[in-house]
């Protein structure tokens, strides 16, 4: 059902706005904020870092413990100052929804799993922009730019 909601949100946004990535990104950040607040109830304790790269590695580990990421399926690296690239998602629980949007010509979209991390960066005081590219059968590529 959640896959259908993710697909439906992207598709409805594309119908209204022309692309499935403006409203859905904000929606996923707000959902991410709620998820971050609820983690303790699920036995997940998030460590806070001032360094975005340490924060993303902690986030990947936390999401793996929650059963939402597979460590062998996702990686992050800093490619430029204030830019990181997160690659992976072939084993993502929501992959079907993103691939369907991609198949329909919407390779750029929002992501419920990266939205929570974007929220972490914003809570750290960063201004954040990101793009997600999904191609069928290839890992997602998420480019995150962050500025203080």
PDB file of C-alpha atoms in Angstrom:
ATOM      1  CA  UNK A   1       0.000   0.000   0.000  1.00  0.00           C
ATOM      2  CA  UNK A   2       2.812   2.413   0.897  1.00  0.00           C
ATOM      3  CA  UNK A   3       4.431   1.864  -2.518  1.00  0.00           C
ATOM      4  CA  UNK A   4       1.130   2.821  -4.128  1.00  0.00           C
ATOM      5  CA  UNK A   5       0.925   5.986  -2.009  1.00  0.00           C
ATOM      6  CA  UNK A   6       4.472   6.976  -2.963  1.00  0.00           C
ATOM      7  CA  UNK A   7       3.723   6.381  -6.631  1.00  0.00           C
ATOM      8  CA  UNK A   8       0.372   8.170  -6.358  1.00  0.00           C
ATOM      9  CA  UNK A   9       1.891  11.216  -4.663  1.00  0.00           C
ATOM     10  CA  UNK A  10       4.526  11.521  -7.396  1.00  0.00           C
ATOM     11  CA  UNK A  11       2.013  10.949 -10.184  1.00  0.00           C
ATOM     12  CA  UNK A  12      -0.556  13.386  -8.767  1.00  0.00           C
ATOM     13  CA  UNK A  13       2.131  16.006  -8.288  1.00  0.00           C
ATOM     14  CA  UNK A  14       3.297  15.515 -11.878  1.00  0.00           C
ATOM     15  CA  UNK A  15      -0.290  16.023 -13.080  1.00  0.00           C
ATOM     16  CA  UNK A  16      -0.705  19.239 -11.076  1.00  0.00           C
ATOM     17  CA  UNK A  17       2.787  20.779 -11.128  1.00  0.00           C
ATOM     18  CA  UNK A  18       4.293  19.082 -14.175  1.00  0.00           C
ATOM     19  CA  UNK A  19       6.978  17.188 -12.278  1.00  0.00           C
ATOM     20  CA  UNK A  20       6.954  14.800  -9.301  1.00  0.00           C
ATOM     21  CA  UNK A  21       9.604  16.406  -7.116  1.00  0.00           C
ATOM     22  CA  UNK A  22       8.659  19.767  -5.622  1.00  0.00           C
ATOM     23  CA  UNK A  23       5.788  19.071  -3.230  1.00  0.00           C
ATOM     24  CA  UNK A  24       6.726  15.433  -2.616  1.00  0.00           C
ATOM     25  CA  UNK A  25      10.229  16.399  -1.433  1.00  0.00           C
ATOM     26  CA  UNK A  26       8.720  18.682   1.209  1.00  0.00           C
ATOM     27  CA  UNK A  27       6.147  16.041   2.137  1.00  0.00           C
ATOM     28  CA  UNK A  28       8.899  13.445   2.609  1.00  0.00           C
ATOM     29  CA  UNK A  29      10.943  15.880   4.727  1.00  0.00           C
ATOM     30  CA  UNK A  30       7.945  16.505   6.973  1.00  0.00           C
ATOM     31  CA  UNK A  31       7.233  12.765   7.168  1.00  0.00           C
ATOM     32  CA  UNK A  32      10.937  12.299   7.930  1.00  0.00           C
ATOM     33  CA  UNK A  33      10.695  14.761  10.815  1.00  0.00           C
ATOM     34  CA  UNK A  34       7.853  12.718  12.285  1.00  0.00           C
ATOM     35  CA  UNK A  35       9.806   9.470  11.741  1.00  0.00           C
ATOM     36  CA  UNK A  36      12.903  10.923  13.453  1.00  0.00           C
ATOM     37  CA  UNK A  37      10.772  11.894  16.439  1.00  0.00           C
ATOM     38  CA  UNK A  38       9.295   8.369  16.635  1.00  0.00           C
ATOM     39  CA  UNK A  39      12.548   6.393  16.259  1.00  0.00           C
ATOM     40  CA  UNK A  40      13.074   6.010  20.019  1.00  0.00           C
ATOM     41  CA  UNK A  41       9.727   4.228  20.301  1.00  0.00           C
ATOM     42  CA  UNK A  42      11.168   1.618  17.921  1.00  0.00           C
ATOM     43  CA  UNK A  43      14.425   1.225  19.855  1.00  0.00           C
ATOM     44  CA  UNK A  44      16.417   3.376  17.427  1.00  0.00           C
ATOM     45  CA  UNK A  45      18.607   6.068  18.933  1.00  0.00           C
ATOM     46  CA  UNK A  46      20.070   8.664  16.585  1.00  0.00           C
ATOM     47  CA  UNK A  47      23.426  10.226  17.378  1.00  0.00           C
ATOM     48  CA  UNK A  48      23.746  13.843  16.372  1.00  0.00           C
ATOM     49  CA  UNK A  49      26.776  15.051  14.449  1.00  0.00           C
ATOM     50  CA  UNK A  50      27.929  18.457  13.214  1.00  0.00           C
ATOM     51  CA  UNK A  51      29.644  16.920  10.163  1.00  0.00           C
ATOM     52  CA  UNK A  52      27.181  16.053   7.341  1.00  0.00           C
ATOM     53  CA  UNK A  53      29.279  13.079   6.178  1.00  0.00           C
ATOM     54  CA  UNK A  54      29.333  11.564   9.675  1.00  0.00           C
ATOM     55  CA  UNK A  55      25.604  12.254   9.874  1.00  0.00           C
ATOM     56  CA  UNK A  56      24.841  10.417   6.598  1.00  0.00           C
ATOM     57  CA  UNK A  57      26.883   7.373   7.632  1.00  0.00           C
ATOM     58  CA  UNK A  58      25.080   7.302  11.001  1.00  0.00           C
ATOM     59  CA  UNK A  59      21.757   7.686   9.184  1.00  0.00           C
ATOM     60  CA  UNK A  60      22.534   4.793   6.819  1.00  0.00           C
ATOM     61  CA  UNK A  61      23.418   2.609   9.801  1.00  0.00           C
ATOM     62  CA  UNK A  62      20.268   3.642  11.661  1.00  0.00           C
ATOM     63  CA  UNK A  63      18.063   2.966   8.646  1.00  0.00           C
ATOM     64  CA  UNK A  64      19.736  -0.415   8.220  1.00  0.00           C
ATOM     65  CA  UNK A  65      18.876  -1.232  11.842  1.00  0.00           C
ATOM     66  CA  UNK A  66      15.277  -0.186  11.083  1.00  0.00           C
ATOM     67  CA  UNK A  67      15.202  -2.629   8.151  1.00  0.00           C
ATOM     68  CA  UNK A  68      14.849   0.135   5.542  1.00  0.00           C
ATOM     69  CA  UNK A  69      18.369   0.079   4.045  1.00  0.00           C
ATOM     70  CA  UNK A  70      20.818  -2.719   3.280  1.00  0.00           C
ATOM     71  CA  UNK A  71      24.402  -1.721   4.021  1.00  0.00           C
ATOM     72  CA  UNK A  72      25.606  -3.446   0.859  1.00  0.00           C
ATOM     73  CA  UNK A  73      22.999  -1.552  -1.204  1.00  0.00           C
ATOM     74  CA  UNK A  74      23.766   2.071  -0.310  1.00  0.00           C
ATOM     75  CA  UNK A  75      26.855   4.229  -0.071  1.00  0.00           C
ATOM     76  CA  UNK A  76      27.682   7.899   0.395  1.00  0.00           C
ATOM     77  CA  UNK A  77      30.687   9.931  -0.561  1.00  0.00           C
ATOM     78  CA  UNK A  78      31.638  13.578  -0.538  1.00  0.00           C
ATOM     79  CA  UNK A  79      32.294  14.570  -4.146  1.00  0.00           C
ATOM     80  CA  UNK A  80      32.848  18.309  -3.690  1.00  0.00           C
ATOM     81  CA  UNK A  81      32.874  20.748  -0.814  1.00  0.00           C
ATOM     82  CA  UNK A  82      29.288  20.845   0.506  1.00  0.00           C
ATOM     83  CA  UNK A  83      28.165  18.118  -1.922  1.00  0.00           C
ATOM     84  CA  UNK A  84      27.591  14.445  -1.202  1.00  0.00           C
ATOM     85  CA  UNK A  85      26.343  11.727  -3.485  1.00  0.00           C
ATOM     86  CA  UNK A  86      24.330   8.823  -2.116  1.00  0.00           C
ATOM     87  CA  UNK A  87      24.100   5.838  -4.446  1.00  0.00           C
ATOM     88  CA  UNK A  88      22.028   2.683  -4.100  1.00  0.00           C
ATOM     89  CA  UNK A  89      18.491   1.593  -3.600  1.00  0.00           C
ATOM     90  CA  UNK A  90      18.251  -1.490  -5.783  1.00  0.00           C
ATOM     91  CA  UNK A  91      16.985  -3.350  -2.690  1.00  0.00           C
ATOM     92  CA  UNK A  92      14.807  -0.446  -1.503  1.00  0.00           C
ATOM     93  CA  UNK A  93      11.348  -1.450  -0.289  1.00  0.00           C
ATOM     94  CA  UNK A  94       9.849   1.379  -2.375  1.00  0.00           C
ATOM     95  CA  UNK A  95      11.862   0.757  -5.563  1.00  0.00           C
ATOM     96  CA  UNK A  96       8.813  -0.344  -7.588  1.00  0.00           C
ATOM     97  CA  UNK A  97       7.117   3.048  -7.172  1.00  0.00           C
ATOM     98  CA  UNK A  98      10.223   4.981  -8.257  1.00  0.00           C
ATOM     99  CA  UNK A  99      10.912   2.702 -11.216  1.00  0.00           C
ATOM    100  CA  UNK A 100       7.312   3.073 -12.354  1.00  0.00           C
ATOM    101  CA  UNK A 101       7.645   6.883 -12.243  1.00  0.00           C
ATOM    102  CA  UNK A 102      10.916   6.548 -14.173  1.00  0.00           C
ATOM    103  CA  UNK A 103       9.250   4.294 -16.748  1.00  0.00           C
ATOM    104  CA  UNK A 104       6.623   6.992 -17.212  1.00  0.00           C
ATOM    105  CA  UNK A 105       9.325   9.580 -17.936  1.00  0.00           C
ATOM    106  CA  UNK A 106       9.829  11.035 -14.445  1.00  0.00           C
ATOM    107  CA  UNK A 107      13.420  10.184 -13.598  1.00  0.00           C
ATOM    108  CA  UNK A 108      13.605  13.021 -11.027  1.00  0.00           C
ATOM    109  CA  UNK A 109      11.356  12.596  -7.981  1.00  0.00           C
ATOM    110  CA  UNK A 110      11.172  12.826  -4.208  1.00  0.00           C
ATOM    111  CA  UNK A 111      12.257   9.996  -1.892  1.00  0.00           C
ATOM    112  CA  UNK A 112      10.684   9.082   1.439  1.00  0.00           C
ATOM    113  CA  UNK A 113      13.900   7.535   2.724  1.00  0.00           C
ATOM    114  CA  UNK A 114      16.240  10.411   1.923  1.00  0.00           C
ATOM    115  CA  UNK A 115      13.680  13.014   3.035  1.00  0.00           C
ATOM    116  CA  UNK A 116      14.384  12.259   6.691  1.00  0.00           C
ATOM    117  CA  UNK A 117      18.118  12.785   6.141  1.00  0.00           C
ATOM    118  CA  UNK A 118      17.472  16.087   4.368  1.00  0.00           C
ATOM    119  CA  UNK A 119      15.469  17.068   7.451  1.00  0.00           C
ATOM    120  CA  UNK A 120      18.463  16.173   9.652  1.00  0.00           C
ATOM    121  CA  UNK A 121      20.680  18.489   7.575  1.00  0.00           C
ATOM    122  CA  UNK A 122      18.130  21.296   7.829  1.00  0.00           C
ATOM    123  CA  UNK A 123      17.902  20.795  11.588  1.00  0.00           C
ATOM    124  CA  UNK A 124      21.721  21.091  11.653  1.00  0.00           C
ATOM    125  CA  UNK A 125      21.308  24.574  10.144  1.00  0.00           C
ATOM    126  CA  UNK A 126      22.028  23.811   6.492  1.00  0.00           C
ATOM    127  CA  UNK A 127      20.189  25.045   3.452  1.00  0.00           C
ATOM    128  CA  UNK A 128      19.699  21.891   1.381  1.00  0.00           C
ATOM    129  CA  UNK A 129      18.913  21.049  -2.220  1.00  0.00           C
ATOM    130  CA  UNK A 130      18.950  17.605  -3.740  1.00  0.00           C
ATOM    131  CA  UNK A 131      18.206  15.710  -6.910  1.00  0.00           C
ATOM    132  CA  UNK A 132      17.376  12.041  -7.305  1.00  0.00           C
ATOM    133  CA  UNK A 133      17.819  10.160 -10.537  1.00  0.00           C
ATOM    134  CA  UNK A 134      16.247   6.737 -10.897  1.00  0.00           C
ATOM    135  CA  UNK A 135      16.789   4.523 -13.898  1.00  0.00           C
ATOM    136  CA  UNK A 136      15.310   1.073 -14.259  1.00  0.00           C
ATOM    137  CA  UNK A 137      17.720  -1.601 -13.048  1.00  0.00           C
ATOM    138  CA  UNK A 138      20.373   0.920 -11.939  1.00  0.00           C
ATOM    139  CA  UNK A 139      21.096   2.310  -8.489  1.00  0.00           C
ATOM    140  CA  UNK A 140      19.485   5.627  -7.619  1.00  0.00           C
ATOM    141  CA  UNK A 141      21.862   8.554  -7.575  1.00  0.00           C
ATOM    142  CA  UNK A 142      21.065  11.244  -5.033  1.00  0.00           C
ATOM    143  CA  UNK A 143      23.110  14.459  -5.151  1.00  0.00           C
ATOM    144  CA  UNK A 144      22.765  16.518  -1.973  1.00  0.00           C
ATOM    145  CA  UNK A 145      24.100  20.080  -1.759  1.00  0.00           C
ATOM    146  CA  UNK A 146      24.215  21.717   1.648  1.00  0.00           C
ATOM    147  CA  UNK A 147      25.303  25.224   2.704  1.00  0.00           C
ATOM    148  CA  UNK A 148      25.465  26.915   6.126  1.00  0.00           C
TER     149      UNK A 148
END
